[in-house]
C-alpha cells in the first residue's frame, strides 16, 4: 500500500527516484505538489542527468519537467525514457490524455499503458547490464513515478502513480496510487523524486509561516542545495484553481506541450 505520514498539518507522500542510471535518459528530479481544497500547486526543478545503459557516459542539461495536455498538467520522476528503446513515459501519458473522458478512466489507462511499456524495457535493461539492473532493483521503492494535477468537479485534484518492480521467476510491475480531490479537507504536500533533504527539513519545521508559493520553492531549493548533481534550478511553479491557471515562475519551454 502507499505509505502516508503526517507531519504537523502536512501529509507527505514520497515517491523515490533512482539514483543510478538505467536508461539512455534519466531525469534526476524533485517535484513538489501542494494541494488544498482551494488550489493545487506544482513546483519542479530543471536539472536533467542523462546516462547510457553501460554507465560510461553522462551529460547534464536544463530541461522542463512540467507537461501540459489540455487542462491537465503532469510531471514524472525516476526512469522515464530511453531513446534507443522507444520508451517514453511522457508520450504515453500525453497520448492517453488526448482521449480524456473522466479522471478515473484516464488514470487507469495511463497506469496500464506505463505498466505494459515497462515490462519489455526492464527485460532489455536486465539483459544489457544485469549488475546495474540488480543494483537499481533494491535502490528505490519505485522505478517510475507520475503525478497529474487539474480540476475535477470544480475542485483541485491530484493523482499520483508509483510503479514498483519486483523480480522473481519473472519481472513484475505493480502500481501504487494515491489521489486528493473532493472530500479532502486538509492541506497536503506530496514529493516525487529526490527528497532526503526535504524530509530532514520538514522534521525541523515547527510551523509553516511562508506563503504556499514560497514554501514549495523552499522545499525544492533545500533538496537542490543538498544534491546539486541531481537537482537544480531554475524552479518552475504552477498554481491551478477552479477559476484558472497562474504561473508563479516559468522558464522558457515550460510547460512542455508534445506535438
Coordinates of C-alpha atoms in Angstrom, one line a residue:
X1 CA 0.0 0.0 0.0
X2 CA 1.1 3.6 -0.5
X3 CA 2.7 4.9 2.7
X4 CA 1.4 8.2 4.0
X5 CA 2.9 10.0 7.0
X6 CA 1.7 13.1 8.9
X7 CA 4.0 15.9 9.8
X8 CA 2.3 18.7 11.7
X9 CA -0.5 19.9 9.4
X10 CA 1.1 18.4 6.3
X11 CA 0.7 14.9 4.8
X12 CA 3.6 13.7 2.7
X13 CA 3.6 11.1 0.0
X14 CA 7.1 10.1 -1.1
X15 CA 7.9 8.6 -4.4
X16 CA 11.5 7.8 -4.8
X17 CA 13.6 8.3 -7.9
X18 CA 16.5 6.1 -8.9
X19 CA 20.0 7.4 -8.1
X20 CA 21.9 5.2 -10.5
X21 CA 21.1 5.4 -14.2
X22 CA 19.4 2.5 -16.1
X23 CA 18.5 4.3 -19.3
X24 CA 19.8 6.4 -22.0
X25 CA 18.0 9.3 -20.5
X26 CA 17.3 9.6 -16.8
X27 CA 15.9 12.7 -15.1
X28 CA 17.1 13.2 -11.6
X29 CA 14.2 15.1 -10.2
X30 CA 12.5 16.8 -7.3
X31 CA 8.8 17.6 -7.8
X32 CA 6.6 19.1 -5.0
X33 CA 2.8 19.1 -5.2
X34 CA 0.9 21.3 -2.6
X35 CA -2.8 20.8 -2.7
X36 CA -5.7 22.3 -0.7
X37 CA -9.5 22.4 -1.3
X38 CA -8.9 25.8 -2.9
X39 CA -5.8 25.2 -5.2
X40 CA -3.2 22.8 -6.4
X41 CA 0.4 23.8 -6.9
X42 CA 3.3 22.0 -8.6
X43 CA 7.0 23.0 -8.4
X44 CA 9.7 21.3 -10.4
X45 CA 13.5 21.6 -10.7
X46 CA 15.2 21.8 -14.1
X47 CA 18.3 19.6 -13.9
X48 CA 18.3 16.6 -16.3
X49 CA 21.0 13.9 -15.9
X50 CA 21.4 11.6 -18.9
X51 CA 23.4 8.4 -18.7
X52 CA 23.9 5.5 -21.0
X53 CA 22.9 1.9 -20.1
X54 CA 26.6 1.0 -19.7
X55 CA 27.0 3.9 -17.4
X56 CA 30.2 5.1 -19.0
X57 CA 28.8 8.4 -20.4
X58 CA 26.9 11.1 -18.5
X59 CA 25.7 14.5 -19.5
X60 CA 23.7 17.2 -17.8
X61 CA 21.2 19.6 -19.4
X62 CA 18.4 22.0 -18.3
X63 CA 15.0 20.5 -19.1
X64 CA 11.4 21.4 -18.4
X65 CA 9.6 18.8 -16.3
X66 CA 6.1 20.1 -16.2
X67 CA 4.0 18.9 -19.2
X68 CA 0.5 20.1 -20.3
X69 CA -2.2 18.4 -22.3
X70 CA -5.4 20.5 -22.5
X71 CA -6.4 21.3 -18.9
X72 CA -4.2 18.6 -17.3
X73 CA -0.6 19.1 -16.1
X74 CA 1.8 16.3 -15.2
X75 CA 5.3 15.5 -14.2
X76 CA 7.4 12.4 -13.6
X77 CA 10.4 11.1 -11.7
X78 CA 12.7 8.1 -12.0
X79 CA 13.3 6.2 -15.2
X80 CA 11.1 7.9 -17.8
X81 CA 12.7 7.5 -21.2
X82 CA 15.2 5.6 -23.4
X83 CA 15.7 6.8 -26.9
X84 CA 17.1 3.6 -28.3
X85 CA 14.2 1.5 -27.0
X86 CA 11.5 4.0 -27.9
X87 CA 10.5 4.1 -24.2
X88 CA 9.0 7.4 -23.3
X89 CA 6.6 7.8 -20.3
X90 CA 5.7 11.4 -21.1
X91 CA 4.4 10.4 -24.6
X92 CA 2.4 7.5 -23.2
X93 CA 0.7 9.8 -20.7
X94 CA 0.1 12.5 -23.3
X95 CA -1.4 10.0 -25.7
X96 CA -3.9 8.9 -23.1
X97 CA -4.8 12.5 -22.1
X98 CA -5.7 13.3 -25.7
X99 CA -8.6 10.9 -25.3
X100 CA -9.6 12.3 -21.9
X101 CA -13.1 11.2 -20.7
X102 CA -13.1 11.0 -16.9
X103 CA -10.3 11.2 -14.4
X104 CA -10.7 7.6 -13.2
X105 CA -10.7 6.2 -16.7
X106 CA -7.7 8.2 -17.9
X107 CA -5.6 7.5 -14.9
X108 CA -6.4 3.7 -15.2
X109 CA -5.4 3.9 -18.9
X110 CA -2.2 5.6 -18.0
X111 CA -1.4 3.0 -15.4
X112 CA -2.0 0.1 -17.8
X113 CA 0.0 1.8 -20.6
X114 CA 3.1 2.5 -18.4
X115 CA 3.0 -1.0 -16.9
X116 CA 2.9 -2.5 -20.4
X117 CA 5.8 -0.4 -21.6
X118 CA 7.9 -1.0 -18.6
X119 CA 8.0 -4.8 -18.9
X120 CA 9.8 -5.1 -22.2
X121 CA 12.1 -2.2 -21.3
X122 CA 13.1 -3.8 -18.0
X123 CA 13.8 -7.1 -19.7
X124 CA 16.1 -5.2 -22.1
X125 CA 17.9 -3.5 -19.3
X126 CA 18.3 -6.8 -17.4
X127 CA 19.9 -8.4 -20.4
X128 CA 22.0 -5.4 -21.3
X129 CA 23.5 -4.7 -17.9
X130 CA 22.4 -7.2 -15.2
X131 CA 24.6 -5.8 -12.4
X132 CA 23.2 -2.3 -12.9
X133 CA 19.7 -3.7 -13.1
X134 CA 20.1 -5.6 -9.9
X135 CA 21.6 -2.6 -8.1
X136 CA 18.7 -0.5 -9.1
X137 CA 16.1 -3.1 -8.2
X138 CA 17.0 -2.6 -4.5
X139 CA 17.9 1.1 -4.7
X140 CA 14.3 2.5 -4.6
X141 CA 10.7 1.7 -4.0
X142 CA 9.7 2.9 -7.5
X143 CA 11.3 2.8 -10.9
X144 CA 9.0 5.4 -12.2
X145 CA 6.5 7.8 -10.6
X146 CA 3.9 10.2 -12.1
X147 CA 1.7 13.0 -10.8
X148 CA -1.2 14.5 -12.7
X149 CA -3.0 17.7 -11.5
X150 CA -6.0 19.7 -12.6
X151 CA -9.6 20.4 -11.7
X152 CA -12.2 17.7 -11.1
X153 CA -15.8 18.6 -10.4
X154 CA -14.7 22.3 -9.8
X155 CA -12.2 21.1 -7.2
X156 CA -8.4 20.9 -7.3
X157 CA -7.3 17.3 -7.9
X158 CA -4.0 15.4 -7.9
X159 CA -3.4 11.7 -8.8
X160 CA 0.0 10.0 -8.1
X161 CA 1.2 6.7 -9.5
X162 CA 4.2 4.8 -8.3
X163 CA 5.4 1.9 -10.4
X164 CA 7.1 -0.8 -8.3
X165 CA 9.2 -3.5 -9.8
X166 CA 9.9 -7.0 -8.3
X167 CA 11.9 -9.8 -9.9
X168 CA 11.5 -13.4 -9.0
X169 CA 11.0 -16.0 -11.7
X170 CA 9.8 -13.1 -13.9
X171 CA 9.8 -9.3 -13.8
X172 CA 6.6 -8.0 -12.3
X173 CA 5.3 -4.4 -12.3
X174 CA 2.7 -3.2 -9.9
X175 CA 1.3 0.3 -9.3
X176 CA 0.5 2.1 -6.1
X177 CA -1.8 5.1 -6.2
X178 CA -3.0 8.0 -4.1
X179 CA -5.3 10.8 -5.0
X180 CA -6.6 14.0 -3.5
X181 CA -9.8 15.7 -4.5
X182 CA -13.3 16.4 -3.4
X183 CA -13.8 15.4 0.3
X184 CA -10.2 16.1 1.3
X185 CA -10.3 19.0 3.8
X186 CA -6.6 19.2 4.9
X187 CA -3.6 20.7 3.1
X188 CA -1.4 18.0 1.7
X189 CA 2.2 18.0 0.3
X190 CA 3.4 15.2 -2.0
X191 CA 7.0 14.7 -3.2
X192 CA 8.3 12.9 -6.3
X193 CA 11.9 12.2 -6.8
X194 CA 14.9 13.2 -4.6
X195 CA 13.6 14.0 -1.1
X196 CA 16.1 13.2 1.6
X197 CA 16.9 16.8 2.4
X198 CA 13.2 17.7 2.2
X199 CA 12.4 15.1 4.8
X200 CA 15.1 16.4 7.1
X201 CA 13.9 20.0 6.7
X202 CA 10.3 19.0 7.4
X203 CA 11.3 17.3 10.6
X204 CA 12.9 20.5 11.8
X205 CA 9.9 22.7 11.0
X206 CA 7.7 23.6 13.9
X207 CA 5.3 25.8 12.0
X208 CA 5.0 26.8 8.3
X209 CA 4.6 30.6 8.1
X210 CA 5.6 31.3 4.5
X211 CA 3.2 31.5 1.6
X212 CA 2.4 28.3 -0.4
X213 CA 4.4 29.7 -3.3
X214 CA 7.5 30.3 -1.1
X215 CA 7.0 27.0 0.7
X216 CA 7.2 24.8 -2.4
X217 CA 10.1 26.8 -3.7
X218 CA 11.9 26.4 -0.4
X219 CA 11.4 22.6 -0.5
X220 CA 12.9 22.2 -4.0
X221 CA 15.7 24.6 -3.1
X222 CA 16.6 22.7 0.0
X223 CA 16.9 19.5 -2.0
X224 CA 18.9 21.2 -4.7
X225 CA 21.4 22.5 -2.2
X226 CA 21.8 19.0 -0.7
X227 CA 22.1 17.1 -4.0
X228 CA 23.3 19.7 -6.6
X229 CA 24.5 16.9 -9.0
X230 CA 20.9 15.6 -9.3
X231 CA 18.6 18.6 -8.6
X232 CA 19.0 22.2 -9.7
X233 CA 17.2 25.4 -10.7
X234 CA 15.5 27.3 -12.2
X235 CA 12.3 26.2 -10.4
X236 CA 9.0 26.2 -12.3
X237 CA 5.9 26.8 -10.2
X238 CA 2.4 26.4 -11.4
X239 CA -0.8 27.2 -9.4
X240 CA -4.3 25.9 -10.5
X241 CA -7.7 27.0 -9.1
X242 CA -11.2 26.4 -10.4
X243 CA -11.1 29.9 -11.9
X244 CA -7.9 29.4 -13.8
X245 CA -4.1 28.8 -14.1
X246 CA -1.3 31.0 -12.9
X247 CA 2.4 30.6 -13.4
X248 CA 4.3 31.8 -10.4
X249 CA 7.7 31.0 -12.0
X250 CA 8.2 29.7 -15.5
X251 CA 11.3 29.4 -17.7
X252 CA 11.2 29.3 -21.5
X253 CA 9.9 26.0 -22.7
X254 CA 7.7 25.3 -19.8
X255 CA 5.2 23.7 -19.9
X256 CA 6.1 21.0 -22.4
X257 CA 3.4 20.5 -25.0
X258 CA 4.1 17.5 -27.1
X259 CA 3.2 17.6 -30.8

